[in-house]
């Protein structure tokens, strides 16, 4: 029986992606002629670094795609989240609620603000923060004094919740926003994985007024390395631009800075690549959704494992396709990983839960039954958009 699940998983992956030469990565970037043209144009212009037109163009086109007023391009998604948190009012020694089931950048960005990540549990259907268990937990641990909410156990102010849309699947945002409003918490979306996903017909990253995206090499589109802060608020957009460009006061020649800013600006060369990738994005999403559909069909007949499908009321970009093993099959995860990787198909387990990393083991955390169960049973399978062509 054990042997069957492992080989069934390998066969299903092979059936969907076709027999391929060479190693099939988890998510590879896809480049066409347009990428070459724009990057070459950027080099020919001489403006490859902190000055040039492609940054403005990329910001405008990203904002248009999302249907928001402003996008501010930065060096990576972690920097975008760091600045978004500062703009949301995160202060030194605040506690900020983040999912334990996330990439480490979600928590690190909080730490860069001098604040403390407070880890929370996930929902089984979205894999992201569960508003129901969070609500009960906050009722238990928070106390209001002088119009400010504090963690009654640590005495620290609580300021922000950071939902992360895991593998592109949107969090239950309506319920989460309701919980946040009840405790006067700001919400900043870590939309690093969910460019092009939507929740109730609204794009993720536009649901709370302030969010962060990543364009790292393994994301849905890439600028090599890059990120963006996204908002509808002109004041916040101006501040985001200012503190990510060393807080320099605009002047023809003088170098004056009115606060300690960051050198987080996206170089023009990276933005040129990003402009071409934005052109291709709608096609990537169509292909990724088709790939997910084929996986869903292929895995529907296999017992012991289920394909992770988009939650109700949402439209996922299916950034990374994922399988969830039944409880009884969790012990076979590592063998599945070994056999699929040996066969040339990259698979990997989900991130180690952040509250169990030594760097965050002493941080406040709620009980985590769902995230702990998911961590043992989730694995990602090849997800590049070109895999669907069968070519
Ligand atoms: C990719 C990612 C980021 C940001 O990553 P960068 O590599 O800094 O661009 C942040 N949060 C999550 C959940 C991510 O997956």
Short mmCIF file of C-alpha atoms and ligand atoms in Angstrom, two decimals:
data_model
loop_
_atom_site.label_atom_id
_atom_site.label_comp_id
_atom_site.label_asym_id
_atom_site.label_seq_id
_atom_site.Cartn_x
_atom_site.Cartn_y
_atom_site.Cartn_z
CA UNK A 1 0.00 0.00 0.00
CA UNK A 2 2.78 2.41 0.99
CA UNK A 3 4.53 1.86 -2.29
CA UNK A 4 1.34 2.67 -4.21
CA UNK A 5 0.85 6.24 -3.02
CA UNK A 6 4.45 7.18 -3.80
CA UNK A 7 4.33 5.80 -7.33
CA UNK A 8 0.81 7.14 -7.91
CA UNK A 9 1.99 10.67 -7.07
CA UNK A 10 4.99 10.39 -9.38
CA UNK A 11 2.83 9.04 -12.21
CA UNK A 12 0.26 11.80 -11.82
CA UNK A 13 2.95 14.50 -11.96
CA UNK A 14 4.50 12.87 -15.01
CA UNK A 15 1.11 12.47 -16.70
CA UNK A 16 0.32 16.18 -16.28
CA UNK A 17 3.71 17.70 -17.11
CA UNK A 18 4.75 15.19 -19.74
CA UNK A 19 8.02 13.29 -19.99
CA UNK A 20 10.68 15.98 -19.88
CA UNK A 21 14.37 16.26 -20.58
CA UNK A 22 16.31 17.51 -17.58
CA UNK A 23 15.19 18.51 -14.15
CA UNK A 24 11.73 20.06 -13.80
CA UNK A 25 12.05 22.91 -11.30
CA UNK A 26 9.32 24.06 -8.94
CA UNK A 27 8.86 27.41 -10.66
CA UNK A 28 11.06 28.72 -13.44
CA UNK A 29 10.86 32.19 -14.97
CA UNK A 30 9.55 32.40 -18.56
CA UNK A 31 11.12 35.00 -20.89
CA UNK A 32 10.31 35.91 -24.47
CA UNK A 33 11.48 38.36 -27.11
CA UNK A 34 9.95 41.35 -25.34
CA UNK A 35 12.11 40.79 -22.23
CA UNK A 36 15.28 40.86 -24.36
CA UNK A 37 14.16 43.96 -26.24
CA UNK A 38 13.36 46.01 -23.17
CA UNK A 39 16.42 44.97 -21.15
CA UNK A 40 18.64 45.72 -24.18
CA UNK A 41 16.92 49.07 -24.66
CA UNK A 42 17.62 49.84 -21.03
CA UNK A 43 21.32 48.96 -21.40
CA UNK A 44 21.59 51.01 -24.61
CA UNK A 45 20.04 54.00 -22.83
CA UNK A 46 22.80 53.92 -20.20
CA UNK A 47 20.20 54.36 -17.45
CA UNK A 48 20.43 50.97 -15.78
CA UNK A 49 20.42 51.99 -12.15
CA UNK A 50 18.54 54.47 -9.98
CA UNK A 51 17.41 56.81 -12.75
CA UNK A 52 15.36 55.95 -15.83
CA UNK A 53 11.89 55.66 -17.30
CA UNK A 54 11.24 51.98 -16.79
CA UNK A 55 10.70 52.32 -13.05
CA UNK A 56 7.86 54.84 -13.54
CA UNK A 57 6.43 52.76 -16.36
CA UNK A 58 6.54 49.56 -14.32
CA UNK A 59 4.86 51.27 -11.36
CA UNK A 60 2.07 52.70 -13.52
CA UNK A 61 1.44 49.46 -15.33
CA UNK A 62 1.43 47.40 -12.15
CA UNK A 63 -1.04 49.84 -10.58
CA UNK A 64 -3.23 49.60 -13.72
CA UNK A 65 -3.17 45.82 -13.65
CA UNK A 66 -4.24 45.80 -10.01
CA UNK A 67 -6.74 48.63 -10.37
CA UNK A 68 -5.10 50.78 -7.69
CA UNK A 69 -3.77 54.30 -7.75
CA UNK A 70 -0.16 53.78 -6.70
CA UNK A 71 2.62 51.22 -6.80
CA UNK A 72 6.13 51.98 -5.55
CA UNK A 73 8.80 49.64 -6.93
CA UNK A 74 11.56 48.49 -4.57
CA UNK A 75 14.50 46.06 -4.47
CA UNK A 76 12.62 43.03 -3.17
CA UNK A 77 9.43 41.88 -1.52
CA UNK A 78 10.90 41.82 1.96
CA UNK A 79 11.85 45.51 1.65
CA UNK A 80 8.34 46.26 0.35
CA UNK A 81 6.79 44.59 3.38
CA UNK A 82 9.22 46.32 5.76
CA UNK A 83 8.23 49.75 4.42
CA UNK A 84 4.51 48.90 4.24
CA UNK A 85 4.62 47.96 7.93
CA UNK A 86 6.36 51.21 8.87
CA UNK A 87 3.72 53.15 6.90
CA UNK A 88 0.96 51.23 8.67
CA UNK A 89 2.32 52.61 11.93
CA UNK A 90 4.24 49.64 13.32
CA UNK A 91 6.48 50.91 16.11
CA UNK A 92 9.36 49.47 18.10
CA UNK A 93 8.12 46.85 20.61
CA UNK A 94 4.68 46.52 19.02
CA UNK A 95 3.38 43.03 18.45
CA UNK A 96 2.33 42.22 14.89
CA UNK A 97 0.21 39.14 14.10
CA UNK A 98 1.68 36.97 11.35
CA UNK A 99 0.90 33.42 10.21
CA UNK A 100 3.36 30.79 11.39
CA UNK A 101 2.82 29.01 8.06
CA UNK A 102 4.69 31.49 5.87
CA UNK A 103 8.05 32.25 4.31
CA UNK A 104 10.42 33.75 6.89
CA UNK A 105 10.33 37.20 5.21
CA UNK A 106 6.85 37.85 6.63
CA UNK A 107 8.24 37.71 10.17
CA UNK A 108 11.62 39.25 9.36
CA UNK A 109 10.00 42.42 7.97
CA UNK A 110 8.24 42.84 11.33
CA UNK A 111 11.55 42.35 13.16
CA UNK A 112 13.25 44.99 10.96
CA UNK A 113 10.73 47.50 12.40
CA UNK A 114 11.93 46.63 15.91
CA UNK A 115 8.56 44.95 16.48
CA UNK A 116 7.75 41.42 17.60
CA UNK A 117 6.09 38.84 15.31
CA UNK A 118 3.22 37.15 17.17
CA UNK A 119 2.45 33.88 15.41
CA UNK A 120 -1.08 32.69 14.62
CA UNK A 121 -2.74 29.56 13.23
CA UNK A 122 -4.02 28.83 9.72
CA UNK A 123 -7.34 27.79 8.20
CA UNK A 124 -7.40 24.36 6.54
CA UNK A 125 -9.08 25.57 3.33
CA UNK A 126 -7.06 28.74 2.56
CA UNK A 127 -3.82 27.72 4.36
CA UNK A 128 -3.70 31.39 5.48
CA UNK A 129 -4.67 33.09 8.77
CA UNK A 130 -7.93 31.70 10.18
CA UNK A 131 -10.15 34.64 11.21
CA UNK A 132 -12.29 32.39 13.45
CA UNK A 133 -9.54 31.01 15.66
CA UNK A 134 -7.80 34.41 15.62
CA UNK A 135 -10.96 36.13 16.84
CA UNK A 136 -11.29 33.82 19.83
CA UNK A 137 -7.61 34.16 20.63
CA UNK A 138 -7.64 37.96 20.50
CA UNK A 139 -10.69 38.08 22.78
CA UNK A 140 -8.72 36.05 25.28
CA UNK A 141 -5.37 37.86 25.19
CA UNK A 142 -6.09 41.50 24.29
CA UNK A 143 -7.07 44.26 26.66
CA UNK A 144 -7.96 47.87 25.86
CA UNK A 145 -6.46 50.78 27.81
CA UNK A 146 -6.82 54.45 26.80
CA UNK A 147 -8.16 53.53 23.35
CA UNK A 148 -5.19 51.28 22.65
CA UNK A 149 -5.14 47.48 22.54
CA UNK A 150 -2.42 45.56 24.38
CA UNK A 151 -1.42 41.93 24.79
CA UNK A 152 -2.42 41.44 28.43
CA UNK A 153 0.29 38.79 28.89
CA UNK A 154 3.27 40.77 27.58
CA UNK A 155 1.97 44.32 28.08
CA UNK A 156 2.97 45.23 24.53
CA UNK A 157 0.84 47.27 22.12
CA UNK A 158 -0.62 45.30 19.21
CA UNK A 159 -0.85 47.21 15.93
CA UNK A 160 -1.10 45.20 12.71
CA UNK A 161 -2.20 41.84 11.23
CA UNK A 162 -0.32 40.53 8.17
CA UNK A 163 -2.36 37.99 6.18
CA UNK A 164 -0.32 36.10 3.57
CA UNK A 165 -2.10 34.50 0.60
CA UNK A 166 -0.33 31.13 0.64
CA UNK A 167 0.70 29.77 -2.81
CA UNK A 168 -1.67 32.39 -4.31
CA UNK A 169 -4.83 31.29 -2.44
CA UNK A 170 -6.66 34.26 -0.89
CA UNK A 171 -7.28 34.44 2.87
CA UNK A 172 -10.88 34.83 4.17
CA UNK A 173 -10.52 38.60 4.01
CA UNK A 174 -14.03 39.79 4.91
CA UNK A 175 -13.97 37.89 8.18
CA UNK A 176 -10.38 38.90 8.88
CA UNK A 177 -11.10 42.59 8.28
CA UNK A 178 -14.06 42.34 10.64
CA UNK A 179 -11.82 40.90 13.39
CA UNK A 180 -9.18 43.57 12.72
CA UNK A 181 -11.75 46.38 12.95
CA UNK A 182 -13.03 45.04 16.27
CA UNK A 183 -9.55 45.42 17.80
CA UNK A 184 -8.49 48.55 15.87
CA UNK A 185 -5.76 46.63 14.09
CA UNK A 186 -4.40 47.75 10.71
CA UNK A 187 -4.11 45.05 8.04
CA UNK A 188 -1.17 44.88 5.62
CA UNK A 189 -1.34 42.12 3.00
CA UNK A 190 1.76 40.10 2.24
CA UNK A 191 0.69 39.53 -1.37
CA UNK A 192 4.15 38.32 -2.43
CA UNK A 193 2.76 35.05 -3.79
CA UNK A 194 -0.62 36.18 -5.08
CA UNK A 195 -0.17 38.67 -7.93
CA UNK A 196 -3.28 38.24 -10.11
CA UNK A 197 -5.31 36.31 -7.53
CA UNK A 198 -8.65 37.73 -6.51
CA UNK A 199 -11.05 37.46 -3.60
CA UNK A 200 -14.73 38.15 -4.36
CA UNK A 201 -13.65 39.70 -7.67
CA UNK A 202 -11.11 42.06 -6.06
CA UNK A 203 -7.40 41.59 -6.52
CA UNK A 204 -5.36 40.48 -3.53
CA UNK A 205 -3.00 43.26 -2.54
CA UNK A 206 -5.81 45.81 -2.93
CA UNK A 207 -8.08 44.55 -0.16
CA UNK A 208 -6.71 46.51 2.80
CA UNK A 209 -5.29 49.75 1.41
CA UNK A 210 -1.64 48.75 1.87
CA UNK A 211 0.25 45.71 0.66
CA UNK A 212 3.54 44.25 -0.52
CA UNK A 213 4.38 42.23 -3.64
CA UNK A 214 7.53 40.31 -4.64
CA UNK A 215 9.03 39.82 -8.11
CA UNK A 216 11.78 37.44 -7.08
CA UNK A 217 12.99 34.91 -9.65
CA UNK A 218 10.58 32.18 -8.50
CA UNK A 219 7.42 34.32 -8.33
CA UNK A 220 4.61 34.59 -10.90
CA UNK A 221 6.46 37.39 -12.68
CA UNK A 222 10.04 38.38 -12.00
CA UNK A 223 12.20 41.48 -12.22
CA UNK A 224 15.25 39.42 -11.24
CA UNK A 225 14.79 40.71 -7.72
CA UNK A 226 12.13 43.22 -6.86
CA UNK A 227 9.04 44.15 -4.98
CA UNK A 228 6.36 46.81 -4.72
CA UNK A 229 4.35 48.66 -2.12
CA UNK A 230 0.78 49.13 -3.33
CA UNK A 231 -1.82 51.59 -2.05
CA UNK A 232 -4.70 53.87 -3.05
CA UNK A 233 -3.57 56.51 -0.59
CA UNK A 234 -1.57 59.33 -2.15
CA UNK A 235 0.01 60.36 1.14
CA UNK A 236 1.23 56.82 1.84
CA UNK A 237 2.51 56.42 -1.73
CA UNK A 238 4.52 59.64 -1.42
CA UNK A 239 5.97 58.53 1.89
CA UNK A 240 6.77 55.09 0.46
CA UNK A 241 8.66 56.67 -2.44
CA UNK A 242 10.47 59.06 -0.13
CA UNK A 243 11.75 56.60 2.46
CA UNK A 244 12.72 54.01 -0.16
CA UNK A 245 14.89 56.58 -1.97
CA UNK A 246 17.08 57.63 1.01
CA UNK A 247 14.55 60.33 2.04
CA UNK A 248 16.31 62.75 -0.27
CA UNK A 249 14.61 66.11 -0.69
CA UNK A 250 14.20 66.53 -4.46
CA UNK A 251 16.66 69.12 -5.74
CA UNK A 252 18.69 69.59 -8.91
CA UNK A 253 22.06 69.21 -7.16
CA UNK A 254 21.80 69.41 -3.39
CA UNK A 255 21.90 66.32 -1.20
CA UNK A 256 19.68 66.94 1.77
CA UNK A 257 17.75 64.18 3.58
CA UNK A 258 14.97 64.83 6.07
CA UNK A 259 14.97 61.44 7.81
CA UNK A 260 16.94 58.18 7.84
CA UNK A 261 15.63 56.56 4.69
CA UNK A 262 16.47 53.33 2.89
CA UNK A 263 18.17 52.66 -0.42
CA UNK A 264 15.38 50.32 -1.52
CA UNK A 265 14.73 51.71 -5.01
CA UNK A 266 14.27 49.18 -7.83
CA UNK A 267 16.98 49.64 -10.50
CA UNK A 268 15.82 50.64 -14.00
CA UNK A 269 17.29 47.45 -15.50
CA UNK A 270 15.05 45.30 -13.30
CA UNK A 271 12.01 47.46 -14.05
CA UNK A 272 12.58 47.00 -17.80
CA UNK A 273 12.39 43.23 -17.33
CA UNK A 274 9.29 43.75 -15.20
CA UNK A 275 7.49 45.75 -17.91
CA UNK A 276 7.87 42.84 -20.34
CA UNK A 277 6.78 40.36 -17.67
CA UNK A 278 3.63 42.38 -16.95
CA UNK A 279 2.70 42.00 -20.63
CA UNK A 280 2.97 38.24 -20.24
CA UNK A 281 1.24 38.03 -16.85
CA UNK A 282 -2.36 37.42 -18.03
CA UNK A 283 -1.13 34.54 -20.19
CA UNK A 284 0.94 33.09 -17.30
CA UNK A 285 -2.16 33.08 -15.10
CA UNK A 286 -4.31 31.36 -17.73
CA UNK A 287 -1.64 28.68 -18.14
CA UNK A 288 -1.07 28.25 -14.43
CA UNK A 289 -4.79 27.81 -13.83
CA UNK A 290 -4.97 25.25 -16.63
CA UNK A 291 -2.00 23.38 -15.13
CA UNK A 292 -3.73 23.40 -11.73
CA UNK A 293 -6.93 22.06 -13.32
CA UNK A 294 -5.00 19.14 -14.88
CA UNK A 295 -3.34 18.33 -11.58
CA UNK A 296 -6.72 18.51 -9.84
CA UNK A 297 -8.14 15.97 -12.29
CA UNK A 298 -5.07 13.72 -12.16
CA UNK A 299 -5.05 13.61 -8.35
CA UNK A 300 -8.83 13.25 -7.91
CA UNK A 301 -8.59 9.51 -8.48
CA UNK A 302 -5.76 8.90 -6.02
CA UNK A 303 -6.69 8.07 -2.45
CA UNK A 304 -4.56 9.29 0.42
CA UNK A 305 -3.76 12.64 -1.15
CA UNK A 306 -5.72 15.67 -2.34
CA UNK A 307 -4.82 18.55 -4.59
CA UNK A 308 -5.08 21.96 -2.87
CA UNK A 309 -7.75 23.88 -4.82
CA UNK A 310 -8.63 27.56 -4.57
CA UNK A 311 -10.93 28.44 -1.65
CA UNK A 312 -14.58 29.43 -2.21
CA UNK A 313 -15.21 32.99 -3.51
CA UNK A 314 -11.71 33.24 -4.88
CA UNK A 315 -9.72 33.00 -8.08
CA UNK A 316 -6.16 31.89 -7.41
CA UNK A 317 -3.07 32.46 -9.55
CA UNK A 318 -1.94 28.98 -8.38
CA UNK A 319 1.59 30.29 -7.90
CA UNK A 320 2.72 26.97 -6.42
CA UNK A 321 0.60 23.88 -6.80
CA UNK A 322 0.32 21.87 -3.61
CA UNK A 323 -0.72 18.42 -2.46
CA UNK A 324 -2.12 17.61 0.96
CA UNK A 325 -1.59 14.09 2.25
CA UNK A 326 -4.23 12.44 4.43
CA UNK A 327 -3.25 12.17 8.10
CA UNK A 328 -2.58 8.46 7.73
CA UNK A 329 -0.20 9.10 4.81
CA UNK A 330 1.85 11.92 6.37
CA UNK A 331 4.62 9.48 7.22
CA UNK A 332 5.16 8.89 3.49
CA UNK A 333 5.87 12.53 2.68
CA UNK A 334 9.65 12.22 2.75
CA UNK A 335 9.60 9.15 0.56
CA UNK A 336 7.42 10.98 -1.97
CA UNK A 337 9.89 13.88 -1.92
CA UNK A 338 12.83 11.52 -2.45
CA UNK A 339 11.26 9.52 -5.27
CA UNK A 340 9.92 12.54 -7.22
CA UNK A 341 13.19 14.52 -6.92
CA UNK A 342 15.20 11.45 -7.95
CA UNK A 343 12.94 11.11 -10.99
CA UNK A 344 13.72 14.71 -12.01
CA UNK A 345 10.57 16.46 -10.76
CA UNK A 346 11.25 18.98 -8.05
CA UNK A 347 8.94 18.77 -5.06
CA UNK A 348 9.47 20.20 -1.60
CA UNK A 349 7.79 20.38 1.78
CA UNK A 350 6.17 23.61 2.97
CA UNK A 351 8.29 26.02 5.07
CA UNK A 352 9.15 24.99 8.62
CA UNK A 353 6.62 26.73 10.88
CA UNK A 354 8.14 30.07 11.84
CA UNK A 355 7.38 29.81 15.55
CA UNK A 356 9.53 26.65 15.67
CA UNK A 357 12.63 28.28 14.12
CA UNK A 358 15.24 28.92 16.85
CA UNK A 359 15.24 32.64 15.91
CA UNK A 360 11.52 32.93 16.71
CA UNK A 361 11.00 30.14 19.25
CA UNK A 362 10.60 32.58 22.16
CA UNK A 363 8.05 34.78 20.40
CA UNK A 364 4.41 34.88 21.44
CA UNK A 365 2.34 32.30 19.57
CA UNK A 366 -1.16 30.84 19.82
CA UNK A 367 -1.80 27.10 19.80
CA UNK A 368 -1.25 25.92 16.26
CA UNK A 369 -3.13 22.64 15.64
CA UNK A 370 -4.02 23.36 12.01
CA UNK A 371 -0.66 24.79 10.91
CA UNK A 372 1.15 21.91 12.64
CA UNK A 373 -0.99 19.38 10.83
CA UNK A 374 -0.59 21.16 7.47
CA UNK A 375 3.18 21.41 7.87
CA UNK A 376 3.49 17.62 8.09
CA UNK A 377 1.22 16.95 5.11
CA UNK A 378 1.80 19.67 2.48
CA UNK A 379 4.14 19.43 -0.46
CA UNK A 380 4.64 21.59 -3.54
CA UNK A 381 4.90 20.19 -7.05
CA UNK A 382 6.21 21.69 -10.34
CA UNK A 383 4.24 24.83 -11.24
CA UNK A 384 5.90 26.70 -14.13
CA UNK A 385 3.32 28.03 -16.59
CA UNK A 386 4.99 26.43 -19.64
CA UNK A 387 4.48 22.92 -18.19
CA UNK A 388 0.88 22.91 -19.39
CA UNK A 389 1.78 23.18 -23.09
CA UNK A 390 3.02 19.60 -22.92
CA UNK A 391 5.80 20.70 -25.28
C1 LIG B 1 8.72 35.73 -1.78
C2 LIG B 1 8.08 36.16 -0.53
C3 LIG B 1 8.38 37.39 0.11
C4 LIG B 1 9.38 38.37 -0.38
O1 LIG B 1 10.49 37.83 -0.92
P1 LIG B 1 11.69 38.59 -1.62
O2 LIG B 1 12.57 37.45 -1.98
O3 LIG B 1 12.29 39.51 -0.61
O4 LIG B 1 11.20 39.33 -2.83
C5 LIG B 1 7.68 37.73 1.24
N1 LIG B 1 6.73 36.94 1.75
C6 LIG B 1 6.40 35.76 1.17
C7 LIG B 1 5.31 34.96 1.76
C8 LIG B 1 7.06 35.32 0.02
O5 LIG B 1 6.73 34.15 -0.52
#
